């Protein structure tokens, strides 16, 4: 959360800093700012709200200079105002920060007692003052940073500029990601490779505790003990073109429509279509010996994990515990020896999930991750990396990452069942055949886009919406509700349909639309009974089912959305599409900011 970028360049940097921020707006968009070093001064420009406001400020009041830092903010400490916008600065030092300085109160009291005054409510400003104190006392910038870093508790990625030193920036990371980009006579710092995509693809990922001096000629990296180190320079696969909106109105819409392609792309790494077998990467641990799986994730990724729990238990008969990451560590979970801990994350950087991963590692669990960013912290700290190949996901509401996660998790469940001897070769072939059908089924689901757009006005005026589903469609109901509330700001809840009569049924009246996810199959009749309970109380039902299901139970519904008939295994992938499209079109009907909904950020790197 929050994106940072720094450029030590050969020519003016302010436009390029802003362009980098544009690529990181998914990390937050509460305020933005830049600071360059020019003519012996720190030139700082900031604006609250979206990046467009900063662009306006810079139009009338540019920030000249060939070296600078910039920031896009997701507010933690202090309201999203201009005075709380980064960069934070003193006379000598300006810096941008992603993360949280947990001991900032104590540091602030200490600094105040020494006579320093603060102009913001942020935790970050204390770091600017601490470094500045050292510089004012005559220390060289690197020594100043070295002295201050051990005093900071919490998580940070920092980029620091110095008034008197226009030839370098200093960066540091602990807990929050930071990369160094190598250009031609220029060097960059950024929260991720995406931010630097148009500038360079030559990227080094800093390790935990690293700090770095960045000059035009390159970068000198030091580890947490201040030893000079080298970090491998890799070629980032992120191309600038992959993050364009194309002909779509919103990134979210583009990403929804990319699903058949990216799910196929992802599956091609996990199945051999000709042999009809699953093909997982080499594992240097005994998967067959795994007795229990602990799944931890947040948000949409958590719902993918909930679907996977059904698969792991049904196919492989391995018991699964699943938690949201923010709760996991604090309930002091009992982790069995020989357990596999599985973390699911689009970004691979979500702070709660990463902290849970490290906790499990300390407890001797084998760590597997399903992530969309193969260079992310989670990817680099895992024993088993299972990448999704969804491509960059920019829309804050996750869509294509979810279906790709499901594709990987289905293949993993099948593989686990195989090595556990719970699946015959014929059953494996059958599962693979169904997975191969998924991209075409996703296409068929997307063909209903216009029907869903046409019925969005039925949902848009609602204040509350309920989503119901059973079995693997229960997490889908929660995912549908999450999508709707995230981008249309309508209160929505996802319920296990059988649980509705234990409370939520009291909410049912004509004003509360109920979206029922009920593919034909073993659970259909029971879900439909729950649907009838809603209808008997005047509730308005939108039934999402296949032709058979709609034929059987669609009469009298407010609306129906027809999905292709698919095997129950791939139903969660396919039924993700209508709930995504419904949320998207309702948000469009309400005129909300689909790609950047209020208060949210895509990559949540604070606890
Ligand atoms: C944020 C995003 C969600 C996402 C969640 C987990 O809340 O808005 O869309 O599902 O983080 O992110 P991750 O990158 O770990 O999947």
Short mmCIF file of N, CA and C in Angstrom, two decimals, residues 99-182:
data_model
loop_
_atom_site.label_atom_id
_atom_site.label_comp_id
_atom_site.label_asym_id
_atom_site.label_seq_id
_atom_site.Cartn_x
_atom_site.Cartn_y
_atom_site.Cartn_z
N UNK A 99 4.65 1.65 4.17
CA UNK A 99 4.71 0.79 5.36
C UNK A 99 4.23 1.57 6.57
N UNK A 100 4.56 1.06 7.75
CA UNK A 100 4.17 1.75 8.98
C UNK A 100 5.33 1.72 9.95
N UNK A 101 5.63 2.88 10.52
CA UNK A 101 6.65 2.94 11.57
C UNK A 101 5.89 2.77 12.89
N UNK A 102 5.99 1.59 13.47
CA UNK A 102 5.13 1.29 14.63
C UNK A 102 5.52 2.07 15.87
N UNK A 103 6.80 2.39 16.03
CA UNK A 103 7.23 3.13 17.23
C UNK A 103 7.30 4.64 16.98
N UNK A 104 6.46 5.12 16.04
CA UNK A 104 6.61 6.52 15.66
C UNK A 104 6.25 7.48 16.80
N UNK A 105 5.32 7.06 17.68
CA UNK A 105 4.90 7.97 18.76
C UNK A 105 6.08 8.25 19.68
N UNK A 106 6.73 7.17 20.05
CA UNK A 106 7.89 7.30 20.94
C UNK A 106 8.97 8.16 20.28
N UNK A 107 9.21 7.91 18.98
CA UNK A 107 10.24 8.67 18.27
C UNK A 107 9.83 10.13 18.14
N UNK A 108 8.56 10.34 17.92
CA UNK A 108 8.06 11.71 17.76
C UNK A 108 8.20 12.49 19.07
N UNK A 109 7.85 11.82 20.18
CA UNK A 109 7.99 12.49 21.49
C UNK A 109 9.45 12.86 21.74
N UNK A 110 10.31 11.94 21.39
CA UNK A 110 11.74 12.15 21.58
C UNK A 110 12.22 13.35 20.76
N UNK A 111 11.79 13.38 19.50
CA UNK A 111 12.21 14.46 18.59
C UNK A 111 11.60 15.79 19.04
N UNK A 112 10.35 15.75 19.49
CA UNK A 112 9.70 16.98 19.95
C UNK A 112 10.46 17.53 21.16
N UNK A 113 10.86 16.63 22.05
CA UNK A 113 11.60 17.06 23.25
C UNK A 113 12.93 17.71 22.85
N UNK A 114 13.45 17.32 21.69
CA UNK A 114 14.69 17.94 21.22
C UNK A 114 14.41 19.20 20.40
N UNK A 115 13.15 19.61 20.38
CA UNK A 115 12.81 20.89 19.76
C UNK A 115 12.40 20.81 18.31
N UNK A 116 12.16 19.60 17.78
CA UNK A 116 11.81 19.51 16.36
C UNK A 116 10.29 19.65 16.23
N UNK A 117 9.86 20.32 15.19
CA UNK A 117 8.42 20.51 15.01
C UNK A 117 7.95 19.74 13.78
N UNK A 118 6.69 19.32 13.87
CA UNK A 118 6.15 18.46 12.81
C UNK A 118 5.04 19.18 12.06
N UNK A 119 4.96 18.93 10.78
CA UNK A 119 3.90 19.58 10.00
C UNK A 119 2.83 18.61 9.53
N UNK A 120 3.00 17.32 9.87
CA UNK A 120 1.98 16.35 9.44
C UNK A 120 1.61 15.45 10.62
N UNK A 121 0.56 14.62 10.39
CA UNK A 121 0.17 13.66 11.44
C UNK A 121 0.74 12.27 11.12
N UNK A 122 1.63 12.20 10.18
CA UNK A 122 2.07 10.88 9.70
C UNK A 122 3.16 10.27 10.59
N UNK A 123 3.27 8.95 10.48
CA UNK A 123 4.38 8.25 11.13
C UNK A 123 5.68 8.52 10.39
N UNK A 124 5.56 8.76 9.08
CA UNK A 124 6.74 8.89 8.21
C UNK A 124 7.61 10.08 8.57
N UNK A 125 6.98 11.16 8.98
CA UNK A 125 7.75 12.39 9.15
C UNK A 125 8.87 12.22 10.19
N UNK A 126 8.66 11.31 11.15
CA UNK A 126 9.72 11.13 12.16
C UNK A 126 11.00 10.63 11.50
N UNK A 127 10.87 9.84 10.45
CA UNK A 127 12.08 9.31 9.79
C UNK A 127 12.85 10.46 9.13
N UNK A 128 12.09 11.35 8.49
CA UNK A 128 12.75 12.51 7.87
C UNK A 128 13.53 13.30 8.91
N UNK A 129 12.93 13.48 10.07
CA UNK A 129 13.61 14.26 11.12
C UNK A 129 14.82 13.51 11.68
N UNK A 130 14.66 12.21 11.88
CA UNK A 130 15.78 11.44 12.44
C UNK A 130 16.99 11.49 11.51
N UNK A 131 16.74 11.30 10.22
CA UNK A 131 17.86 11.32 9.26
C UNK A 131 18.43 12.75 9.20
N UNK A 132 17.52 13.70 9.17
CA UNK A 132 17.94 15.09 9.07
C UNK A 132 18.84 15.49 10.24
N UNK A 133 18.45 15.08 11.45
CA UNK A 133 19.27 15.40 12.63
C UNK A 133 20.72 14.98 12.43
N UNK A 134 20.87 13.77 11.90
CA UNK A 134 22.22 13.23 11.71
C UNK A 134 22.98 14.03 10.64
N UNK A 135 22.27 14.37 9.56
CA UNK A 135 22.92 15.13 8.49
C UNK A 135 23.30 16.52 9.00
N UNK A 136 22.38 17.13 9.75
CA UNK A 136 22.66 18.46 10.30
C UNK A 136 23.84 18.41 11.25
N UNK A 137 24.02 17.23 11.89
CA UNK A 137 25.15 17.09 12.83
C UNK A 137 26.46 16.82 12.09
N UNK A 138 26.38 16.73 10.75
CA UNK A 138 27.61 16.59 9.97
C UNK A 138 27.89 15.20 9.44
N UNK A 139 27.01 14.27 9.71
CA UNK A 139 27.24 12.92 9.18
C UNK A 139 26.98 12.88 7.66
N UNK A 140 27.73 12.03 6.99
CA UNK A 140 27.45 11.81 5.57
C UNK A 140 26.09 11.11 5.47
N UNK A 141 25.34 11.34 4.37
CA UNK A 141 24.00 10.75 4.26
C UNK A 141 23.97 9.25 4.55
N UNK A 142 24.92 8.50 3.99
CA UNK A 142 24.89 7.04 4.21
C UNK A 142 25.04 6.72 5.70
N UNK A 143 25.92 7.44 6.38
CA UNK A 143 26.09 7.19 7.81
C UNK A 143 24.84 7.59 8.59
N UNK A 144 24.21 8.66 8.13
CA UNK A 144 22.97 9.11 8.80
C UNK A 144 21.90 8.03 8.69
N UNK A 145 21.73 7.48 7.50
CA UNK A 145 20.72 6.44 7.29
C UNK A 145 21.08 5.20 8.11
N UNK A 146 22.34 4.84 8.08
CA UNK A 146 22.82 3.67 8.83
C UNK A 146 22.51 3.82 10.32
N UNK A 147 22.62 5.04 10.82
CA UNK A 147 22.37 5.28 12.24
C UNK A 147 20.87 5.20 12.57
N UNK A 148 20.05 5.56 11.60
CA UNK A 148 18.61 5.67 11.88
C UNK A 148 17.87 4.34 11.68
N UNK A 149 18.26 3.58 10.67
CA UNK A 149 17.49 2.36 10.36
C UNK A 149 17.25 1.45 11.56
N UNK A 150 18.27 1.18 12.39
CA UNK A 150 18.01 0.27 13.51
C UNK A 150 17.01 0.82 14.53
N UNK A 151 16.70 2.10 14.44
CA UNK A 151 15.76 2.69 15.40
C UNK A 151 14.29 2.50 14.96
N UNK A 152 14.09 2.07 13.73
CA UNK A 152 12.72 2.00 13.20
C UNK A 152 12.14 0.62 13.40
N UNK A 153 10.95 0.58 14.01
CA UNK A 153 10.24 -0.70 14.13
C UNK A 153 9.03 -0.66 13.20
N UNK A 154 8.66 -1.81 12.66
CA UNK A 154 7.51 -1.86 11.77
C UNK A 154 7.94 -2.29 10.39
N UNK A 155 7.35 -1.70 9.40
CA UNK A 155 7.65 -2.10 8.02
C UNK A 155 7.91 -0.85 7.20
N UNK A 156 8.92 -0.91 6.37
CA UNK A 156 9.17 0.25 5.53
C UNK A 156 9.89 -0.09 4.24
N UNK A 157 9.53 0.66 3.21
CA UNK A 157 10.39 0.83 2.05
C UNK A 157 10.55 2.35 1.96
N UNK A 158 11.79 2.81 1.85
CA UNK A 158 12.06 4.24 1.88
C UNK A 158 12.89 4.65 0.66
N UNK A 159 12.63 5.85 0.16
CA UNK A 159 13.55 6.46 -0.80
C UNK A 159 13.83 7.86 -0.28
N UNK A 160 15.11 8.19 -0.14
CA UNK A 160 15.49 9.43 0.56
C UNK A 160 16.36 10.29 -0.35
N UNK A 161 16.01 11.59 -0.42
CA UNK A 161 16.80 12.55 -1.19
C UNK A 161 17.42 13.56 -0.23
N UNK A 162 18.58 14.10 -0.60
CA UNK A 162 19.32 15.01 0.28
C UNK A 162 19.58 16.33 -0.46
N UNK A 163 19.26 17.43 0.20
CA UNK A 163 19.36 18.74 -0.44
C UNK A 163 20.76 19.01 -1.01
N UNK A 164 21.77 18.65 -0.22
CA UNK A 164 23.13 19.01 -0.64
C UNK A 164 23.79 17.98 -1.54
N UNK A 165 23.07 16.91 -1.87
CA UNK A 165 23.69 15.83 -2.63
C UNK A 165 22.81 15.44 -3.83
N UNK A 166 23.01 16.15 -4.95
CA UNK A 166 22.11 15.93 -6.09
C UNK A 166 22.50 14.73 -6.96
N UNK A 167 23.42 13.91 -6.47
CA UNK A 167 23.90 12.80 -7.32
C UNK A 167 23.49 11.42 -6.84
N UNK A 168 22.79 11.34 -5.74
CA UNK A 168 22.36 10.00 -5.31
C UNK A 168 21.11 10.06 -4.44
N UNK A 169 20.44 8.91 -4.40
CA UNK A 169 19.33 8.69 -3.46
C UNK A 169 19.72 7.52 -2.59
N UNK A 170 19.09 7.41 -1.42
CA UNK A 170 19.30 6.21 -0.61
C UNK A 170 17.94 5.53 -0.42
N UNK A 171 17.95 4.22 -0.59
CA UNK A 171 16.73 3.44 -0.38
C UNK A 171 16.96 2.43 0.73
N UNK A 172 15.88 1.95 1.32
CA UNK A 172 16.00 0.92 2.35
C UNK A 172 14.71 0.13 2.40
N UNK A 173 14.81 -1.15 2.75
CA UNK A 173 13.56 -1.92 2.87
C UNK A 173 13.60 -2.87 4.06
N UNK A 174 12.46 -2.94 4.71
CA UNK A 174 12.22 -3.96 5.73
C UNK A 174 10.72 -4.20 5.74
N UNK A 175 10.31 -5.35 5.31
CA UNK A 175 8.87 -5.67 5.33
C UNK A 175 8.10 -5.20 4.12
N UNK A 176 8.45 -4.06 3.55
CA UNK A 176 7.74 -3.60 2.35
C UNK A 176 8.69 -3.75 1.15
N UNK A 177 8.15 -4.04 -0.02
CA UNK A 177 9.04 -4.32 -1.16
C UNK A 177 9.73 -3.08 -1.73
N UNK A 178 10.92 -3.30 -2.26
CA UNK A 178 11.66 -2.23 -2.94
C UNK A 178 12.59 -2.86 -3.97
N UNK A 179 12.59 -2.29 -5.16
CA UNK A 179 13.47 -2.81 -6.21
C UNK A 179 14.39 -1.70 -6.70
N UNK A 180 15.53 -2.13 -7.25
CA UNK A 180 16.44 -1.19 -7.92
C UNK A 180 16.35 -1.49 -9.42
N UNK A 181 16.18 -0.45 -10.23
CA UNK A 181 16.14 -0.63 -11.68
C UNK A 181 17.38 -0.02 -12.30
N UNK A 182 17.97 -0.73 -13.25
CA UNK A 182 19.22 -0.26 -13.87
C UNK A 182 18.94 0.22 -15.29
#
